[in-house]
XYZ file of C-alpha atoms in Angstrom:
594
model
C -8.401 -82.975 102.420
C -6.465 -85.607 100.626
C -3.334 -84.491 101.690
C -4.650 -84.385 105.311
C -5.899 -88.175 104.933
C -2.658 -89.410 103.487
C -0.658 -87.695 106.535
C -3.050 -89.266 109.203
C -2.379 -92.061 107.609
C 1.251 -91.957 107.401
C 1.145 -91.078 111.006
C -0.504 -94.155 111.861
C 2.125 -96.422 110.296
C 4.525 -95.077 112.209
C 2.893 -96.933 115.276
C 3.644 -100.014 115.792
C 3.218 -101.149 119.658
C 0.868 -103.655 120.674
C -0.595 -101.941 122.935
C -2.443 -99.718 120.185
C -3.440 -102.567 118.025
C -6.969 -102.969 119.892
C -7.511 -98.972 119.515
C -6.700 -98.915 115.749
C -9.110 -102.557 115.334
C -11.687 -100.388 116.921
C -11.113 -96.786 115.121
C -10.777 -98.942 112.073
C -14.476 -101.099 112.443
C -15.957 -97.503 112.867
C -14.330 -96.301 109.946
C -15.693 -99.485 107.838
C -19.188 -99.407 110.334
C -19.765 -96.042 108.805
C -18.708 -96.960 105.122
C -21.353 -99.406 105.346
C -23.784 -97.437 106.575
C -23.365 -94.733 104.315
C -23.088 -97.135 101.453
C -25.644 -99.110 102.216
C -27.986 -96.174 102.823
C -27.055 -94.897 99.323
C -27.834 -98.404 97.969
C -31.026 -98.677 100.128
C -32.754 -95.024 98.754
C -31.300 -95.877 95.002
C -33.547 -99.218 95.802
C -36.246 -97.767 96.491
C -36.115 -95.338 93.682
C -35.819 -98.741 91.323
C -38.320 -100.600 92.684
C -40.996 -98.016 91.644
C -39.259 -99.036 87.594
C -38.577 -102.812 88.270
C -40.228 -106.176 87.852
C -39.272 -109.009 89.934
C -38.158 -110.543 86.669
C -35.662 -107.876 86.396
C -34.542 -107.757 89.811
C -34.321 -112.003 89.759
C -32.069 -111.737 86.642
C -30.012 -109.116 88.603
C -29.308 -111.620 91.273
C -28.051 -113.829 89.412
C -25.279 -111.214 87.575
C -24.565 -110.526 91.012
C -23.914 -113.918 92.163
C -21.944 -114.406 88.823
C -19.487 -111.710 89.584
C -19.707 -112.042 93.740
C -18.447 -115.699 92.750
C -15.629 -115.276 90.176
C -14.114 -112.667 92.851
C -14.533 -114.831 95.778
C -12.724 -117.849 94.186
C -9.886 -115.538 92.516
C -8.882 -113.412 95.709
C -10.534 -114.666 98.821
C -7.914 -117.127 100.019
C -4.878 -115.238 99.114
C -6.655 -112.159 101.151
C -7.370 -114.280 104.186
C -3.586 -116.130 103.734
C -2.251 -112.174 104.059
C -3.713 -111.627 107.030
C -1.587 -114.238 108.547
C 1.392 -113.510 111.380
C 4.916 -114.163 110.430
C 6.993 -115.585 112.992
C 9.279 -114.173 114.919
C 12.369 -115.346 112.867
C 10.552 -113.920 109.737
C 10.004 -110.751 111.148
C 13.999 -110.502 112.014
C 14.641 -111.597 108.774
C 11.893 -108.945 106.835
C 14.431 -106.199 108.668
C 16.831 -106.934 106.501
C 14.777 -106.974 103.344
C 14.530 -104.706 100.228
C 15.341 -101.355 101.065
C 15.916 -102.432 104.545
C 19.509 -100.819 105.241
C 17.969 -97.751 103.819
C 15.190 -97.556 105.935
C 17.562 -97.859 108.937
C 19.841 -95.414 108.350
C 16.690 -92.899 107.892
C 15.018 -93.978 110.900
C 12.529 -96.483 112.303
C 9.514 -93.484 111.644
C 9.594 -94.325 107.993
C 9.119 -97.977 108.411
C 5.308 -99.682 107.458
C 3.505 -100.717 110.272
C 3.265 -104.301 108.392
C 6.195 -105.918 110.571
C 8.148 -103.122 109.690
C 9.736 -104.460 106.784
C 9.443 -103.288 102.810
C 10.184 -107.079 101.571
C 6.522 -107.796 103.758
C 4.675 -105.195 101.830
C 6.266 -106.398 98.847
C 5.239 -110.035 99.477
C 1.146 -108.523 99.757
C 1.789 -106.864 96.365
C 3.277 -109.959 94.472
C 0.570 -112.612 96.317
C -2.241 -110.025 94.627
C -1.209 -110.622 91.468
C -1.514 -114.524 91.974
C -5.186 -113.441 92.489
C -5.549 -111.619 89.329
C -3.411 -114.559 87.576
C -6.408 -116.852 89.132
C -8.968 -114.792 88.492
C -8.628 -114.147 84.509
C -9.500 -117.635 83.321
C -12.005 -118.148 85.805
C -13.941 -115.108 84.366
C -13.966 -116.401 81.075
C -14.695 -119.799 82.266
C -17.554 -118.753 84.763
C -19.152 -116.375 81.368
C -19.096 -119.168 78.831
C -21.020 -121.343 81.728
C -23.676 -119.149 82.379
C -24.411 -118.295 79.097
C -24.603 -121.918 77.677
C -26.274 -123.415 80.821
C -28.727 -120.157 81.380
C -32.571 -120.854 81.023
C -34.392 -119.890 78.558
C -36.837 -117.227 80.022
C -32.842 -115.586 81.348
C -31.378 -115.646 77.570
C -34.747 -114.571 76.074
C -33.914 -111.309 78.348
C -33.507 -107.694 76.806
C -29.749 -106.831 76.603
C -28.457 -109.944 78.409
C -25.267 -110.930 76.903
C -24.609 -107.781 76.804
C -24.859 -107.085 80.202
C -23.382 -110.841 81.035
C -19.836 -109.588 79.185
C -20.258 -106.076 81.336
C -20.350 -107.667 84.416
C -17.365 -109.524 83.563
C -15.169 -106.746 82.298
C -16.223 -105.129 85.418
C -14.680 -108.115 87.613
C -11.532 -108.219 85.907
C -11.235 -104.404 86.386
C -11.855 -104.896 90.438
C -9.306 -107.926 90.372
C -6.736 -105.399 88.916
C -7.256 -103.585 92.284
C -6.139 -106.492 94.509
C -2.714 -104.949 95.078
C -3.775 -101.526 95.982
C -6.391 -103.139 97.812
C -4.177 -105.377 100.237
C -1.343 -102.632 101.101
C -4.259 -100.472 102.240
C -5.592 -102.931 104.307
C -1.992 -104.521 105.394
C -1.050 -100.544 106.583
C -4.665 -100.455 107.842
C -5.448 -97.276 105.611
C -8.942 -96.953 106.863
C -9.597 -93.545 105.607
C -8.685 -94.152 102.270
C -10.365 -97.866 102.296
C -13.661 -96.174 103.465
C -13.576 -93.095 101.052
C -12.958 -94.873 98.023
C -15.339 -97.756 98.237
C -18.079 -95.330 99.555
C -17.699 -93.011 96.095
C -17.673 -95.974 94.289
C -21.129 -97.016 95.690
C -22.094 -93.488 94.922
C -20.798 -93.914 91.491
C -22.561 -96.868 91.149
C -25.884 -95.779 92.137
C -26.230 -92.886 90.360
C -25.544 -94.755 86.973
C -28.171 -97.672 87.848
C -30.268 -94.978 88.813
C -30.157 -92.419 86.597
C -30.170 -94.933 83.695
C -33.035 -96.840 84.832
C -35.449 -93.961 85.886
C -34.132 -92.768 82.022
C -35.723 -95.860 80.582
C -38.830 -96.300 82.645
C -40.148 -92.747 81.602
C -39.251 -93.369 78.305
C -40.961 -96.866 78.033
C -38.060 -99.113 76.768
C -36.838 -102.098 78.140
C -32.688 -102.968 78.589
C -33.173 -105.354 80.831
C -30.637 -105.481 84.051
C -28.434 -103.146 81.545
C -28.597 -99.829 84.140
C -27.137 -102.547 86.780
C -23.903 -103.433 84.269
C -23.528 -100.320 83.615
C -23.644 -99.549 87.264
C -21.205 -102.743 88.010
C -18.729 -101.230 85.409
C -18.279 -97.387 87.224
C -17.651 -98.863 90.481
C -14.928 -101.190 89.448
C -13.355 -98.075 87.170
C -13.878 -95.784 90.273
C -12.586 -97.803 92.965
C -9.451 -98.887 90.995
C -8.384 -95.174 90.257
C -9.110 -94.217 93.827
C -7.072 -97.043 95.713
C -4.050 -96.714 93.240
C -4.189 -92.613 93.764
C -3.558 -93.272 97.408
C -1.821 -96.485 97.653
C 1.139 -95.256 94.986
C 2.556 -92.531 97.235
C 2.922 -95.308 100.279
C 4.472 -97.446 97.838
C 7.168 -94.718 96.214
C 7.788 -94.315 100.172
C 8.616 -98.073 100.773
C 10.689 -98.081 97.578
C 7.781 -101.158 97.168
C 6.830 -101.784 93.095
C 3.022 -102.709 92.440
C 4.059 -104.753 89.962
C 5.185 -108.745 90.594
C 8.638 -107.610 91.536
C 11.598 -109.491 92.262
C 12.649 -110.045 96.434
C 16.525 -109.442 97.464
C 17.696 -111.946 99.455
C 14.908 -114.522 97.910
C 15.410 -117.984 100.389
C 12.103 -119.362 100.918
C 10.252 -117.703 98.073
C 8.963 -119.075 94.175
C 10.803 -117.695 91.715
C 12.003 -115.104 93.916
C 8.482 -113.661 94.392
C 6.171 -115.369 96.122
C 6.251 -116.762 100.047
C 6.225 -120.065 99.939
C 4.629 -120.271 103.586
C 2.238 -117.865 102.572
C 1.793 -119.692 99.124
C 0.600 -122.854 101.202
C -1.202 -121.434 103.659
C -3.222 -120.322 100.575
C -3.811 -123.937 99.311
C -5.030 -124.757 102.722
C -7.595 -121.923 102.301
C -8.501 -122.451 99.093
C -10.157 -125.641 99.195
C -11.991 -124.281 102.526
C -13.182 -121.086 101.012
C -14.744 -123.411 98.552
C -17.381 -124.715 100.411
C -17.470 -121.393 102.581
C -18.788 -119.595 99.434
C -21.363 -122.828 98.661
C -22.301 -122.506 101.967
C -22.565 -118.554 101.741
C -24.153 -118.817 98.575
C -26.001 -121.702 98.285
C -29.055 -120.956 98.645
C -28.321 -118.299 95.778
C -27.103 -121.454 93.559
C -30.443 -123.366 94.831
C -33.216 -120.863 93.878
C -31.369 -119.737 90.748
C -31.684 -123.379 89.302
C -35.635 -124.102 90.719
C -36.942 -121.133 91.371
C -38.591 -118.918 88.367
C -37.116 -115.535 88.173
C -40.392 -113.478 89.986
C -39.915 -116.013 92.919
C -36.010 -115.123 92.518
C -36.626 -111.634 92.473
C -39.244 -111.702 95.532
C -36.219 -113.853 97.324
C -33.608 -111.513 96.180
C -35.260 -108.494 98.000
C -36.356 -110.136 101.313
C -32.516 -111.517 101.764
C -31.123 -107.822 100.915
C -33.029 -106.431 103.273
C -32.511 -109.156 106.029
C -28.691 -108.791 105.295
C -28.692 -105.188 105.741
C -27.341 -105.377 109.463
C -25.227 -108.323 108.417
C -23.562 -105.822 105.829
C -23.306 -102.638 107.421
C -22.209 -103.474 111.331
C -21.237 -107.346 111.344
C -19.256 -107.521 108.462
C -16.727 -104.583 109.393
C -16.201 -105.941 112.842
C -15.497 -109.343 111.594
C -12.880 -107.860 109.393
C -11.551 -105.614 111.982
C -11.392 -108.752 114.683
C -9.739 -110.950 111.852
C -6.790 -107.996 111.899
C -6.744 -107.615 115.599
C -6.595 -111.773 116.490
C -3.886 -111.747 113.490
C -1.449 -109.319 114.866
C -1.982 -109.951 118.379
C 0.555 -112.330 119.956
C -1.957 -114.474 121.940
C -2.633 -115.806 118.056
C 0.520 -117.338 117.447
C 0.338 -118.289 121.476
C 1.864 -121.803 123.153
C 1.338 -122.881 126.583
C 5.595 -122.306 127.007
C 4.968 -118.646 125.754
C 1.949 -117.074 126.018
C 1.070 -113.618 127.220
C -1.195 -113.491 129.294
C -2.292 -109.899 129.089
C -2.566 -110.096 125.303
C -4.547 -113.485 125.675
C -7.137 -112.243 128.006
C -7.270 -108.726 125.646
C -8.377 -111.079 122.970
C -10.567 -113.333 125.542
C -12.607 -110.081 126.577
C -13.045 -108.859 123.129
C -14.190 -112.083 121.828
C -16.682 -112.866 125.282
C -17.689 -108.935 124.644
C -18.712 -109.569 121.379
C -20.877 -112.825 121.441
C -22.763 -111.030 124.777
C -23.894 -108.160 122.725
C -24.880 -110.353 119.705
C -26.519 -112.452 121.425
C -28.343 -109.168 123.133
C -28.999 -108.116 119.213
C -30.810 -111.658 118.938
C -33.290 -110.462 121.162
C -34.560 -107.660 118.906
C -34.166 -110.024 116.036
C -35.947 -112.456 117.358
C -38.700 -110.955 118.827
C -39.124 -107.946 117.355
C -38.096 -108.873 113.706
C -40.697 -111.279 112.596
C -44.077 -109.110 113.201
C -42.245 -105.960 111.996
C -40.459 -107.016 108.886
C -43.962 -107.464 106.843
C -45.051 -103.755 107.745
C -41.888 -102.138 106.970
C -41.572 -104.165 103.883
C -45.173 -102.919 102.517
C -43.790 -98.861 103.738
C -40.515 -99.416 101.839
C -41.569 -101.486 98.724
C -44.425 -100.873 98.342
C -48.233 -103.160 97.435
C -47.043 -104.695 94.908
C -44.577 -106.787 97.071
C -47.050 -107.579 99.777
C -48.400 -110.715 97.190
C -45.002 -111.930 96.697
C -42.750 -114.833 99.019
C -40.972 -111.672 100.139
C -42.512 -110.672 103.811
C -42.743 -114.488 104.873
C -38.726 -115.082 103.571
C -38.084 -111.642 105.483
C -39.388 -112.207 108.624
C -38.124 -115.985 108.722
C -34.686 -114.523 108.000
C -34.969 -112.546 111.337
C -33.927 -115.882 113.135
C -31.287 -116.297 111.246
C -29.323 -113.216 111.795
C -28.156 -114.173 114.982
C -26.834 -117.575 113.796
C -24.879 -115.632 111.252
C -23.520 -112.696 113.890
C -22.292 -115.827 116.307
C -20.300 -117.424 113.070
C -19.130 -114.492 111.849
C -17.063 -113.652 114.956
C -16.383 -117.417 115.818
C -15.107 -118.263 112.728
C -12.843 -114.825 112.335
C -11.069 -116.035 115.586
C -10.793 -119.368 113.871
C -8.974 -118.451 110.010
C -5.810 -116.611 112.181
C -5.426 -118.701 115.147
C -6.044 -122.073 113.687
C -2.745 -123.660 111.997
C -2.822 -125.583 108.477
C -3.836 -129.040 109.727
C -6.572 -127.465 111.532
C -7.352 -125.696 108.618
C -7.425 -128.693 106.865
C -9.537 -130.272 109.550
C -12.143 -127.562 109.707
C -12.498 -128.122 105.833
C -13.303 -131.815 106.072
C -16.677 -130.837 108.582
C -17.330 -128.240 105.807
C -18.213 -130.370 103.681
C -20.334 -132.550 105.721
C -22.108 -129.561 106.695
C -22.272 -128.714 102.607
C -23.849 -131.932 102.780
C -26.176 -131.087 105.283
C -26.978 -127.725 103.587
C -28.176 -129.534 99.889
C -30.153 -132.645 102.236
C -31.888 -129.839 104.021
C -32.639 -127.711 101.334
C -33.699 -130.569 98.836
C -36.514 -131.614 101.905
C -37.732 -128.074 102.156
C -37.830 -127.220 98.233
C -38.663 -130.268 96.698
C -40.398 -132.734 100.035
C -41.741 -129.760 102.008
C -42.326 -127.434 99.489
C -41.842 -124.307 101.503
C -40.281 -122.206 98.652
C -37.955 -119.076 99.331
C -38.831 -120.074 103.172
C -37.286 -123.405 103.206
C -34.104 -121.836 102.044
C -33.537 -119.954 104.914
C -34.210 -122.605 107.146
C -31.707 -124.669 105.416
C -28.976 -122.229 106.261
C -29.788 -122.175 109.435
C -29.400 -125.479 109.706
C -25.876 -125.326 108.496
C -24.928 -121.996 110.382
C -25.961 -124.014 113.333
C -23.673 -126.164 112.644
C -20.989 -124.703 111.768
C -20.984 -122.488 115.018
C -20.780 -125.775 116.999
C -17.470 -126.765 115.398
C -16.141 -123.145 115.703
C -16.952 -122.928 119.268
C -15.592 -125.923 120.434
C -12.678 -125.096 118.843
C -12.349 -121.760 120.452
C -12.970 -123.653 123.988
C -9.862 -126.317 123.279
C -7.312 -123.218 122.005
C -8.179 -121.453 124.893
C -7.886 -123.698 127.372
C -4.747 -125.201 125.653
C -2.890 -121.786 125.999
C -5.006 -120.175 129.466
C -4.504 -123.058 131.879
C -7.310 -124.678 130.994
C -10.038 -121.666 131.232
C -12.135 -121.333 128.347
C -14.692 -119.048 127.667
C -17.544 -118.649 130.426
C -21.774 -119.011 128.841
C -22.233 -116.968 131.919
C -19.951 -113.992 131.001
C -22.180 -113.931 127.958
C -26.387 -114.957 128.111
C -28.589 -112.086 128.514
C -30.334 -111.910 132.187
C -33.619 -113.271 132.705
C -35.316 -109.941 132.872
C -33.896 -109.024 129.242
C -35.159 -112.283 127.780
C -38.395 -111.959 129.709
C -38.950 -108.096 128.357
C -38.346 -109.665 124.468
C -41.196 -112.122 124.631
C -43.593 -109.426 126.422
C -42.406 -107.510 123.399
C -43.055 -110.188 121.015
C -46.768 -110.517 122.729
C -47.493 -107.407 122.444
C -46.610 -107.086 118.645
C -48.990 -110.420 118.048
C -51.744 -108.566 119.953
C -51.273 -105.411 118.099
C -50.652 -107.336 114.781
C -54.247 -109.525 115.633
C -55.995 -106.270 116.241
C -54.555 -103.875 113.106
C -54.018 -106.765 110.152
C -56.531 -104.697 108.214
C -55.694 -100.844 109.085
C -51.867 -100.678 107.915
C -50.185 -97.795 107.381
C -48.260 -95.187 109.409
C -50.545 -96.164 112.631
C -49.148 -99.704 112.232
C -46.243 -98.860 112.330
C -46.038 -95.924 115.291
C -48.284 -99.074 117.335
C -45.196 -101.321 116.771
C -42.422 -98.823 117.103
C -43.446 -97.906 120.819
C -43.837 -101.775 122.354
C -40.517 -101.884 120.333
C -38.890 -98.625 121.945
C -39.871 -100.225 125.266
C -38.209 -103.516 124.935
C -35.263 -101.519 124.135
C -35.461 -99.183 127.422
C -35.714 -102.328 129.251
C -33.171 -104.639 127.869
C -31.113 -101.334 128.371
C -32.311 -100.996 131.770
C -31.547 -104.648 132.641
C -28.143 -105.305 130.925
C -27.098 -101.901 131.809
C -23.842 -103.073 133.987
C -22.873 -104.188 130.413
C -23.524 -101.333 128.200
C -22.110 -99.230 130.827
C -18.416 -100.548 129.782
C -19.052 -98.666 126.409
C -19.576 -94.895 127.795
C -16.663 -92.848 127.248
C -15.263 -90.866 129.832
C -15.274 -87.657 127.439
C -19.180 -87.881 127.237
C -19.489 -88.617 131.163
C -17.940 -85.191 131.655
C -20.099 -83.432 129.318
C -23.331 -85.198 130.632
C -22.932 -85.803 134.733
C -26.122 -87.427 134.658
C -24.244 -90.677 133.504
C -21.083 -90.507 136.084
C -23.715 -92.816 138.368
C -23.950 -95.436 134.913
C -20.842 -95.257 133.707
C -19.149 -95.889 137.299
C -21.350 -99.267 138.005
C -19.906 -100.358 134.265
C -16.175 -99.424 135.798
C -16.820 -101.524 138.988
C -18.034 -104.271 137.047
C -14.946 -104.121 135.264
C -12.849 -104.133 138.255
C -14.537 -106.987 139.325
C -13.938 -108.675 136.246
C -9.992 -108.080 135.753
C -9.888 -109.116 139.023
């Protein structure tokens, strides 16, 4: 099976015309749609197999190990991941020809070439830039352990096992940071099978430590503290690192490519004749940007963990895991397949003297596709989310939950997955299109919308007191903002390089009859909520799940010119009950391109 994967894949670097770039971005979101939703499916039963053994104490102190290794990585590898993702020129791709093992390659063939600009001395260039991450991220680990333990609270350090599990954690993040090389050739060769079957068994591995440990210590009465999730921490970062290098080594032999820092032939333009000196400052431009990106992912993580007491930490910790979940398993994939597919794509690196205008309007129609059907997704967030999130948080977590901040934080957080689905994609479009000063620009309005984000959330926590509530609504607040600054940037690139046409708001709202058939739904959920508060339970729930099921035949039924687009022809000819559909989504089409 292996074998079979590593062929496929070897098959698909071997392709290198434009025209199949959208295709693999596609193939490859599934591939990383369904890692997500088989990893986060793993993570969501292990859950609720630990939330019959946890406190909120425990799961509040678990956040916060999280957040302490989610930010050591972020600040270590982020930048130099998005910085790889960037488009040579055209001169540097003529030049990465005749890079190391170049001649070689060419007197073999052009089949043996990597798909990353068809060069070795590019793949090499991903390899040494990954060890600038682990370079960066070695002291911070140290630094980022020392703080936590000497500015921790009391009730944290008073906690079974927890410098213990504080030095776990961060042998476990220096063991993923070794990974960063392996990591970005399998994303720079766009190795989706291996990407999605090695992070998937390390969730596996993962869970069934955290699991196995914790169910271990609950029946036998002792208490480790947020030890089972260390330990947990620790096998994935072992697991993942073996599996990457396994399959990442062979493409490497093939390259003649070294996974070690190695020395570039022909070195002009690089630091000490290993590291791109373009690439090395588009990194500093993204550096101080992905700063107040991960204050403004994270903030309200930073926020709670200094006010909040660890119970309210832990009831906050499970609503925003569970209001993330669609964030995690379908947005963030297509993100990072978009980010590759506006990176490679000429219309990226477009002027007005020499654009292509097929390419361009590819990556118009994918974008305008995009914000239509997340903005169709709001609907059922919108209306649907708020009355249902309570009831499915008392199914899946059970009574003791129901007293906590947890169902009001969930079902707030419902209006703020759209905001983040709109950002998400906005702001992909915006890190491999944008150039440094723009960069640099975007960075300044980050931190006036930083600014924004601690105002906000200081009236909510401290003015307002609204608790785990007024968090969300803080990042809102931001998000909202942030989208505004990403979409009018969008608008003035694409009118500077489409004679003058931007995007349309028209190609893109949801009709009247689709919002009209969300707030019937929503209505109908308040009625049904008014006249079943006290009878919960499965009837609830079956009540809710029908008015839901027919907001989604209607919005179906009304925006069905658009979902038409996305029938395949395979499955018209296997079902002719959907030739009549799937031709009014082809006409439509027509109508469009025309």
């Amino acid at each position: 099976m292996r074998h079979f994967l590593f062929l496929k894949e070897k098959t698909v670097t071997q392709t290198s015309t434009l025209d199949s770039l959208p295709s693999k971005s596609v193939k490859g979101a599934s591939f990383l749609i369904l890692l997500q939703i088989g990893c986060r499916a793993l993570t969501f039963i292990v859950n609720q197999v630990l939330l019959r053994f946890l406190s909120p104490h425990v799961l509040g102190l678990s956040a916060q190990l999280e957040l302490f290794s989610i930010s050591t990585l972020y600040f270590s590898r982020e930048s130099l991941r998005n910085a790889l993702q960037y488009k040579p020129s055209d001169d540097e791709q003529k030049k990465t020809a005749e890079g190391v093992g170049g001649e070689k390659k060419k007197k073999k063939g052009s089949g043996n070439v990597a798909i990353s600009y068809g060069s070795t001395r590019r793949m090499q260039e991903v390899v040494n830039l990954s060890h600038a991450a682990i370079a960066i991220g070695l002291p911070l680990t140290v630094a980022f352990t020392w703080l936590y333990l000497r500015k921790a609270g009391t009730a944290v350090l008073e906690s079974h096992h927890l410098e213990s599990s504080v030095y776990i954690y961060a042998l476990a993040t220096v063991i993923e940071l070794l990974n960063e090389p392996s990591f970005n050739v399998a994303r720079q060769e766009m190795m989706y099978a291996t990407r999605a079957s090695a992070e998937f068994l390390a969730f596996f591995t993962r869970a069934i430590i955290s699991c196995s440990i914790s169910i271990w210590v609950g029946m036998s009465g002792r208490n480790v503290g947020v030890l089972p999730f260390a330990a947990g921490q620790l096998g994935y970062a072992i697991t993942l690192n073996v599996l990457y290098l396994s399959n990442v080594y062979p493409i490497c032999v093939q390259n003649a490519v070294s996974l070690l820092a190695a020395p570039i032939a022909s070195s002009t333009g690089y630091f000490i004749s290993r590291f791109s000196r373009p690439l090395i400052m588009r990194t500093a431009t993204l550096y101080g940007q992905n700063i107040f990106n991960q204050l403004l992912t994270y903030g309200d993580g930073y926020l709670i963990a200094t006010f909040a007491s660890l119970p309210s930490q832990g009831a906050y910790a499970l609503a925003s895991n569970y209001g993330g979940l669609l964030a995690r398993i379908i947005l963030q994939p297509i993100e990072e397949s978009s980010r590759s597919l506006f990176g490679r794509l000429p219309a990226s690196q477009a002027t007005p003297k020499s654009k292509d205008n097929a390419v361009l309007s590819q990556a118009k129609h994918h974008l305008t596709t995009l914000l239509r059907l997340y903005l169709l997704l709001s609907i059922f967030a919108t209306c649907l989310g708020p009355p249902l999130a309570p009831i499915l948080l008392r199914l899946v977590a059970g009574s003791r939950w129901t007293h906590t901040e947890a169902p009001g934080v969930l079902a707030t957080y419902c209006y703020y997955i759209p905001l983040l689905a709109i950002n998400g994609i906005l702001e992909a479009f915006v890190s491999v299109v944008a150039t440094d000063p723009q960069l640099t620009r975007q960075t300044v309005w980050k931190v006036a919308f930083f600014g924004a984000f601690a105002g906000t959330g200081f009236l909510v926590l401290r003015v307002f007191e609204m608790g785990a509530k007024g968090l969300v609504v803080a990042n809102a607040v931001t998000m909202g903002l942030r989208i505004w600054w990403s979409w009018a940037f969008v608008q003035g690139y694409m009118r500077s390089v489409n004679d003058g046409e931007g995007l349309t708001l028209r190609d893109m709202l949801p009709s009247t009859g689709t919002v009209a058939m969300g707030v019937a739904a929503r209505a109908a959920l308040m009625v049904t909520e008014t006249g079943t508060r006290q009878e919960g339970g499965l009837g609830e729930l079956v009540r809710c799940a029908l008015v839901a099921g027919v907001c989604v035949l209607g919005v179906v039924t009304f925006e069905r010119d658009f979902f038409a687009e996305f029938v395949p022809h395979g499955l018209v000819k296997r079902f002719p009950m959907l030739r009549r559909f799937a031709k009014r989504g082809d006409d439509v089409g027509a109508k469009k391109h025309s």
